[in-house]
PDB file of C-alpha atoms in Angstrom:
ATOM      1  CA  MET M 101      31.755  47.968  63.571  1.00  0.00           C
ATOM      2  CA  GLU M 102      28.415  46.775  63.271  1.00  0.00           C
ATOM      3  CA  ASN M 103      27.873  48.952  60.052  1.00  0.00           C
ATOM      4  CA  LYS M 104      31.044  47.082  58.463  1.00  0.00           C
ATOM      5  CA  THR M 105      29.746  43.699  59.235  1.00  0.00           C
ATOM      6  CA  SER M 106      26.453  44.475  57.784  1.00  0.00           C
ATOM      7  CA  LYS M 107      28.278  45.855  54.508  1.00  0.00           C
ATOM      8  CA  TYR M 108      30.255  42.727  54.377  1.00  0.00           C
ATOM      9  CA  PHE M 109      27.416  40.456  54.907  1.00  0.00           C
ATOM     10  CA  LYS M 110      25.711  42.255  52.117  1.00  0.00           C
ATOM     11  CA  TYR M 111      28.548  41.972  49.878  1.00  0.00           C
ATOM     12  CA  ALA M 112      29.007  38.296  50.609  1.00  0.00           C
ATOM     13  CA  ILE M 113      25.396  37.649  49.709  1.00  0.00           C
ATOM     14  CA  GLY M 114      25.665  39.753  46.611  1.00  0.00           C
ATOM     15  CA  GLU M 115      28.836  37.541  45.569  1.00  0.00           C
ATOM     16  CA  ILE M 116      26.975  34.496  46.221  1.00  0.00           C
ATOM     17  CA  VAL M 117      24.019  35.670  44.113  1.00  0.00           C
ATOM     18  CA  LEU M 118      26.160  36.554  41.464  1.00  0.00           C
ATOM     19  CA  VAL M 119      28.001  33.018  41.472  1.00  0.00           C
ATOM     20  CA  VAL M 120      24.638  31.330  41.557  1.00  0.00           C
ATOM     21  CA  ILE M 121      23.463  33.354  38.619  1.00  0.00           C
ATOM     22  CA  GLY M 122      26.673  32.735  36.682  1.00  0.00           C
ATOM     23  CA  ILE M 123      26.202  28.939  37.338  1.00  0.00           C
ATOM     24  CA  LEU M 124      22.610  28.976  36.020  1.00  0.00           C
ATOM     25  CA  ILE M 125      23.433  31.021  32.853  1.00  0.00           C
ATOM     26  CA  ALA M 126      26.413  28.586  32.398  1.00  0.00           C
ATOM     27  CA  LEU M 127      24.188  25.504  32.716  1.00  0.00           C
ATOM     28  CA  GLN M 128      21.545  27.064  30.305  1.00  0.00           C
ATOM     29  CA  ILE M 129      24.088  27.622  27.788  1.00  0.00           C
ATOM     30  CA  ASN M 130      25.338  24.215  28.049  1.00  0.00           C
ATOM     31  CA  ASN M 131      21.870  22.921  27.825  1.00  0.00           C
ATOM     32  CA  TRP M 132      21.399  24.948  24.656  1.00  0.00           C
ATOM     33  CA  ASN M 133      24.624  23.529  23.108  1.00  0.00           C
ATOM     34  CA  GLU M 134      23.613  19.997  23.955  1.00  0.00           C
ATOM     35  CA  ASN M 135      20.121  20.548  22.442  1.00  0.00           C
ATOM     36  CA  LYS M 136      21.792  21.916  19.443  1.00  0.00           C
ATOM     37  CA  LYS M 137      24.147  18.898  18.989  1.00  0.00           C
ATOM     38  CA  ILE M 138      21.112  16.532  19.753  1.00  0.00           C
ATOM     39  CA  ASN M 139      18.992  18.311  16.998  1.00  0.00           C
ATOM     40  CA  ARG M 140      21.919  18.334  14.488  1.00  0.00           C
ATOM     41  CA  SER M 141      22.407  14.651  14.988  1.00  0.00           C
ATOM     42  CA  ILE M 142      18.692  13.909  14.689  1.00  0.00           C
ATOM     43  CA  ASN M 143      18.566  15.825  11.346  1.00  0.00           C
ATOM     44  CA  THR M 144      21.710  14.107   9.951  1.00  0.00           C
ATOM     45  CA  THR M 145      20.299  10.790  11.064  1.00  0.00           C
ATOM     46  CA  LEU M 146      16.740  11.713   9.366  1.00  0.00           C
ATOM     47  CA  THR M 147      18.570  12.596   6.288  1.00  0.00           C
ATOM     48  CA  LEU M 148      20.581   9.301   6.160  1.00  0.00           C
ATOM     49  CA  LEU M 149      17.364   7.311   7.156  1.00  0.00           C
ATOM     50  CA  LYS M 150      15.415   9.112   4.242  1.00  0.00           C
ATOM     51  CA  ASP M 151      18.295   8.462   1.804  1.00  0.00           C
ATOM     52  CA  GLU M 152      18.392   4.725   2.832  1.00  0.00           C
ATOM     53  CA  ILE M 153      14.603   4.410   2.580  1.00  0.00           C
ATOM     54  CA  MET M 154      14.499   5.912  -0.837  1.00  0.00           C
ATOM     55  CA  THR M 155      17.474   3.750  -1.993  1.00  0.00           C
ATOM     56  CA  ASN M 156      15.426   0.595  -0.854  1.00  0.00           C
ATOM     57  CA  ARG M 157      12.327   1.873  -2.474  1.00  0.00           C
ATOM     58  CA  ASN M 158      14.182   2.265  -5.730  1.00  0.00           C
ATOM     59  CA  LYS M 159      15.674  -1.144  -5.459  1.00  0.00           C
ATOM     60  CA  ILE M 160      12.173  -2.573  -5.119  1.00  0.00           C
ATOM     61  CA  ASN M 161      10.794  -0.564  -7.923  1.00  0.00           C
ATOM     62  CA  GLN M 162      13.391  -1.995 -10.139  1.00  0.00           C
ATOM     63  CA  VAL M 163      12.523  -5.543  -9.730  1.00  0.00           C
ATOM     64  CA  LYS M 164       8.859  -5.736  -9.075  1.00  0.00           C
ATOM     65  CA  ASP M 165       7.619  -5.393 -12.433  1.00  0.00           C
ATOM     66  CA  TYR M 166       9.942  -8.452 -13.375  1.00  0.00           C
ATOM     67  CA  HIS M 167       8.342 -10.452 -10.704  1.00  0.00           C
ATOM     68  CA  VAL M 168       4.887  -9.851 -11.886  1.00  0.00           C
ATOM     69  CA  MET M 169       6.026 -10.677 -15.472  1.00  0.00           C
ATOM     70  CA  VAL M 170       7.409 -14.168 -14.345  1.00  0.00           C
ATOM     71  CA  ARG M 171       4.278 -14.862 -12.265  1.00  0.00           C
ATOM     72  CA  ASP M 172       1.905 -13.979 -15.222  1.00  0.00           C
ATOM     73  CA  THR M 173       4.143 -15.685 -17.718  1.00  0.00           C
ATOM     74  CA  LEU M 174       4.133 -19.054 -15.679  1.00  0.00           C
ATOM     75  CA  GLN M 175       0.481 -18.934 -15.561  1.00  0.00           C
ATOM     76  CA  LYS M 176       0.299 -19.340 -19.294  1.00  0.00           C
ATOM     77  CA  ILE M 177       3.510 -21.495 -20.009  1.00  0.00           C
ATOM     78  CA  ASP M 178       2.966 -24.823 -21.609  1.00  0.00           C
ATOM     79  CA  MET M 179       4.819 -27.379 -19.867  1.00  0.00           C
ATOM     80  CA  PRO M 180       7.862 -28.694 -22.128  1.00  0.00           C
ATOM     81  CA  LYS M 181       8.365 -32.308 -22.678  1.00  0.00           C
ATOM     82  CA  THR M 182      12.254 -32.140 -23.461  1.00  0.00           C
ATOM     83  CA  LYS M 183      15.278 -30.582 -22.086  1.00  0.00           C
ATOM     84  CA  GLU M 184      15.458 -28.397 -25.383  1.00  0.00           C
ATOM     85  CA  GLY M 185      11.745 -27.448 -24.695  1.00  0.00           C
ATOM     86  CA  ILE M 186      12.685 -26.306 -21.051  1.00  0.00           C
ATOM     87  CA  GLY M 187      15.265 -24.090 -22.504  1.00  0.00           C
ATOM     88  CA  LYS M 188      12.925 -22.515 -24.913  1.00  0.00           C
ATOM     89  CA  ALA M 189      10.173 -22.208 -22.270  1.00  0.00           C
ATOM     90  CA  LEU M 190      12.532 -20.164 -19.997  1.00  0.00           C
ATOM     91  CA  THR M 191      13.728 -17.429 -22.276  1.00  0.00           C
ATOM     92  CA  PHE M 192      11.999 -14.928 -20.097  1.00  0.00           C
ATOM     93  CA  TRP M 193      13.735 -16.043 -16.825  1.00  0.00           C
ATOM     94  CA  LYS M 194      16.576 -13.986 -15.608  1.00  0.00           C
ATOM     95  CA  GLY M 195      16.721 -15.458 -12.201  1.00  0.00           C
ATOM     96  CA  MET M 196      15.250 -14.219  -8.873  1.00  0.00           C
ATOM     97  CA  ARG M 197      16.408 -10.603  -9.172  1.00  0.00           C
ATOM     98  CA  THR M 198      15.869  -9.742  -5.473  1.00  0.00           C
ATOM     99  CA  PRO M 199      17.718  -6.819  -3.826  1.00  0.00           C
ATOM    100  CA  ARG M 200      19.086  -7.038  -0.385  1.00  0.00           C
ATOM    101  CA  LEU M 201      17.539  -4.011   1.419  1.00  0.00           C
ATOM    102  CA  GLN M 202      19.772  -2.018   3.576  1.00  0.00           C
ATOM    103  CA  ASP M 203      19.239  -1.092   7.301  1.00  0.00           C
ATOM    104  CA  ALA M 204      22.568   0.664   8.354  1.00  0.00           C
ATOM    105  CA  ALA M 205      21.133   4.011   8.907  1.00  0.00           C
ATOM    106  CA  PHE M 206      18.401   2.685  11.079  1.00  0.00           C
ATOM    107  CA  GLN M 207      20.711   0.312  13.010  1.00  0.00           C
ATOM    108  CA  THR M 208      23.143   3.196  13.663  1.00  0.00           C
ATOM    109  CA  SER M 209      20.351   5.414  14.858  1.00  0.00           C
ATOM    110  CA  ILE M 210      19.464   2.684  17.392  1.00  0.00           C
ATOM    111  CA  GLN M 211      22.890   1.833  18.673  1.00  0.00           C
ATOM    112  CA  SER M 212      23.876   5.529  18.946  1.00  0.00           C
ATOM    113  CA  GLY M 213      20.971   6.241  21.073  1.00  0.00           C
ATOM    114  CA  ILE M 214      19.682   9.052  18.770  1.00  0.00           C
ATOM    115  CA  GLY M 215      16.529   6.841  17.879  1.00  0.00           C
ATOM    116  CA  LYS M 216      15.253   7.475  21.315  1.00  0.00           C
ATOM    117  CA  GLU M 217      15.019  11.237  20.439  1.00  0.00           C
ATOM    118  CA  PHE M 218      12.656  10.404  17.494  1.00  0.00           C
ATOM    119  CA  ASP M 219       8.904  11.185  17.515  1.00  0.00           C
ATOM    120  CA  PRO M 220       7.202   7.974  18.814  1.00  0.00           C
ATOM    121  CA  GLU M 221       4.990   7.659  15.682  1.00  0.00           C
ATOM    122  CA  LEU M 222       8.172   7.931  13.468  1.00  0.00           C
ATOM    123  CA  LEU M 223      10.024   5.478  15.453  1.00  0.00           C
ATOM    124  CA  LYS M 224       6.716   3.113  15.172  1.00  0.00           C
ATOM    125  CA  ASN M 225       6.854   3.678  11.552  1.00  0.00           C
ATOM    126  CA  LEU M 226      10.564   3.062  11.273  1.00  0.00           C
ATOM    127  CA  ASN M 227      10.157  -0.127  13.263  1.00  0.00           C
ATOM    128  CA  ASN M 228       7.239  -1.516  10.961  1.00  0.00           C
ATOM    129  CA  LEU M 229       9.217  -0.757   8.013  1.00  0.00           C
ATOM    130  CA  TYR M 230      12.473  -2.295   8.959  1.00  0.00           C
ATOM    131  CA  THR M 231      10.910  -5.274  10.674  1.00  0.00           C
ATOM    132  CA  TYR M 232       9.007  -5.904   7.265  1.00  0.00           C
ATOM    133  CA  GLN M 233      12.245  -5.340   5.311  1.00  0.00           C
ATOM    134  CA  ASP M 234      13.992  -8.171   7.621  1.00  0.00           C
ATOM    135  CA  SER M 235      11.097 -10.389   6.620  1.00  0.00           C
ATOM    136  CA  TYR M 236      11.467  -9.611   2.914  1.00  0.00           C
ATOM    137  CA  ASN M 237      15.249 -10.183   3.004  1.00  0.00           C
ATOM    138  CA  ASN M 238      14.783 -13.456   4.945  1.00  0.00           C
ATOM    139  CA  PHE M 239      12.235 -14.641   2.529  1.00  0.00           C
ATOM    140  CA  THR M 240      14.366 -13.812  -0.663  1.00  0.00           C
ATOM    141  CA  ASN M 241      17.401 -15.489   0.958  1.00  0.00           C
ATOM    142  CA  GLN M 242      15.504 -18.709   1.549  1.00  0.00           C
ATOM    143  CA  SER M 243      13.950 -18.684  -1.988  1.00  0.00           C
ATOM    144  CA  ALA M 244      17.337 -18.018  -3.644  1.00  0.00           C
ATOM    145  CA  GLN M 245      18.700 -20.953  -1.710  1.00  0.00           C
ATOM    146  CA  ILE M 246      15.754 -23.323  -2.946  1.00  0.00           C
ATOM    147  CA  PHE M 247      16.348 -22.096  -6.656  1.00  0.00           C
ATOM    148  CA  PHE M 248      19.972 -22.144  -6.433  1.00  0.00           C
ATOM    149  CA  ASN M 249      19.924 -25.805  -5.614  1.00  0.00           C
ATOM    150  CA  ALA M 250      17.107 -26.565  -8.083  1.00  0.00           C
ATOM    151  CA  ASP M 251      17.625 -28.615 -11.169  1.00  0.00           C
ATOM    152  CA  PHE M 252      15.819 -26.619 -14.010  1.00  0.00           C
ATOM    153  CA  THR M 253      16.757 -29.247 -16.549  1.00  0.00           C
ATOM    154  CA  ASP M 254      14.790 -32.172 -15.236  1.00  0.00           C
ATOM    155  CA  VAL M 255      11.505 -32.425 -17.351  1.00  0.00           C
ATOM    156  CA  THR M 256       9.740 -34.536 -14.549  1.00  0.00           C
ATOM    157  CA  SER M 257      10.337 -32.154 -11.931  1.00  0.00           C
ATOM    158  CA  PHE M 258      10.049 -29.059 -14.184  1.00  0.00           C
ATOM    159  CA  GLY M 259       6.240 -28.439 -13.478  1.00  0.00           C
ATOM    160  CA  LYS M 260       6.649 -28.550  -9.611  1.00  0.00           C
ATOM    161  CA  MET M 261       9.695 -26.371  -9.859  1.00  0.00           C
ATOM    162  CA  MET M 262       7.580 -23.782 -12.027  1.00  0.00           C
ATOM    163  CA  ALA M 263       4.663 -23.967  -9.551  1.00  0.00           C
ATOM    164  CA  SER M 264       7.076 -23.099  -6.745  1.00  0.00           C
ATOM    165  CA  VAL M 265       8.794 -20.282  -8.850  1.00  0.00           C
ATOM    166  CA  GLN M 266       5.145 -18.818  -9.460  1.00  0.00           C
ATOM    167  CA  MET M 267       4.302 -19.129  -5.842  1.00  0.00           C
ATOM    168  CA  THR M 268       7.552 -17.249  -4.887  1.00  0.00           C
ATOM    169  CA  MET M 269       6.779 -14.444  -7.302  1.00  0.00           C
ATOM    170  CA  ASN M 270       3.284 -14.077  -6.185  1.00  0.00           C
ATOM    171  CA  ASP M 271       4.544 -13.838  -2.664  1.00  0.00           C
ATOM    172  CA  LEU M 272       7.114 -11.255  -3.679  1.00  0.00           C
ATOM    173  CA  TYR M 273       4.368  -9.215  -5.530  1.00  0.00           C
ATOM    174  CA  PHE M 274       2.427  -9.013  -2.175  1.00  0.00           C
ATOM    175  CA  PHE M 275       5.651  -8.129  -0.279  1.00  0.00           C
ATOM    176  CA  GLU M 276       6.645  -5.566  -2.746  1.00  0.00           C
ATOM    177  CA  ARG M 277       2.940  -4.004  -3.198  1.00  0.00           C
ATOM    178  CA  GLU M 278       2.920  -3.578   0.680  1.00  0.00           C
ATOM    179  CA  PHE M 279       6.267  -1.899   0.532  1.00  0.00           C
ATOM    180  CA  ASP M 280       4.712   1.131  -1.349  1.00  0.00           C
ATOM    181  CA  ASN M 281       2.598   1.946   1.741  1.00  0.00           C
ATOM    182  CA  LEU M 282       5.286   1.530   4.131  1.00  0.00           C
ATOM    183  CA  PHE M 283       7.892   3.632   2.298  1.00  0.00           C
ATOM    184  CA  GLU M 284       5.270   6.267   1.631  1.00  0.00           C
ATOM    185  CA  ASN M 285       4.126   6.576   5.288  1.00  0.00           C
ATOM    186  CA  THR M 286       7.564   6.627   6.633  1.00  0.00           C
ATOM    187  CA  LEU M 287       8.911   9.127   4.204  1.00  0.00           C
ATOM    188  CA  THR M 288       5.951  11.340   4.954  1.00  0.00           C
ATOM    189  CA  LYS M 289       6.407  11.031   8.464  1.00  0.00           C
ATOM    190  CA  ILE M 290      10.146  12.032   8.250  1.00  0.00           C
ATOM    191  CA  ASP M 291       9.228  15.059   6.258  1.00  0.00           C
ATOM    192  CA  SER M 292       6.503  16.182   8.694  1.00  0.00           C
ATOM    193  CA  ILE M 293       9.246  16.110  11.402  1.00  0.00           C
ATOM    194  CA  TYR M 294      12.381  17.074   9.415  1.00  0.00           C
ATOM    195  CA  ASN M 295      10.738  20.181   7.804  1.00  0.00           C
ATOM    196  CA  LYS M 296       9.704  21.675  11.033  1.00  0.00           C
TER     197      LYS M 296
END
């Protein structure tokens, strides 16, 4: 009887050990699957971020030479004395030409919680870039409103208006020049993580 009890006891312990091992294996497999999902989400999000950053970079590259040209042309312009002279003096002017830089991929990464999985240095770069983009978008919106409401046909205020345009183009030049560094640093950081 004692021998049977000992066998049942050993059998029960063996069963418990097997169940515990089974649970541990299932937990490990679940952890691997969760990590795979997280890594897939990170890679997808990094690809979207990279595409968004490169699109924004292209938008800036398409307008920055124009802004420099307007700024430099305004330094050399002779102030017209008539409305007809204003029309001739402004033949180079094609409007503000400021793009609206996008941040959908970044906002999605934050709202979905995947951003917390990013490398802290990458997150810092992304925050710097997108904060700067917000400043740029706000500045261009405010500037566009000023110029939208401006009267470019009034000879008496034309000089002041052109000085305002020149200062705006100068500010845009500095904004856009800084973007080169921010875009490059962020893309390099994404590539260093993405290509691991």
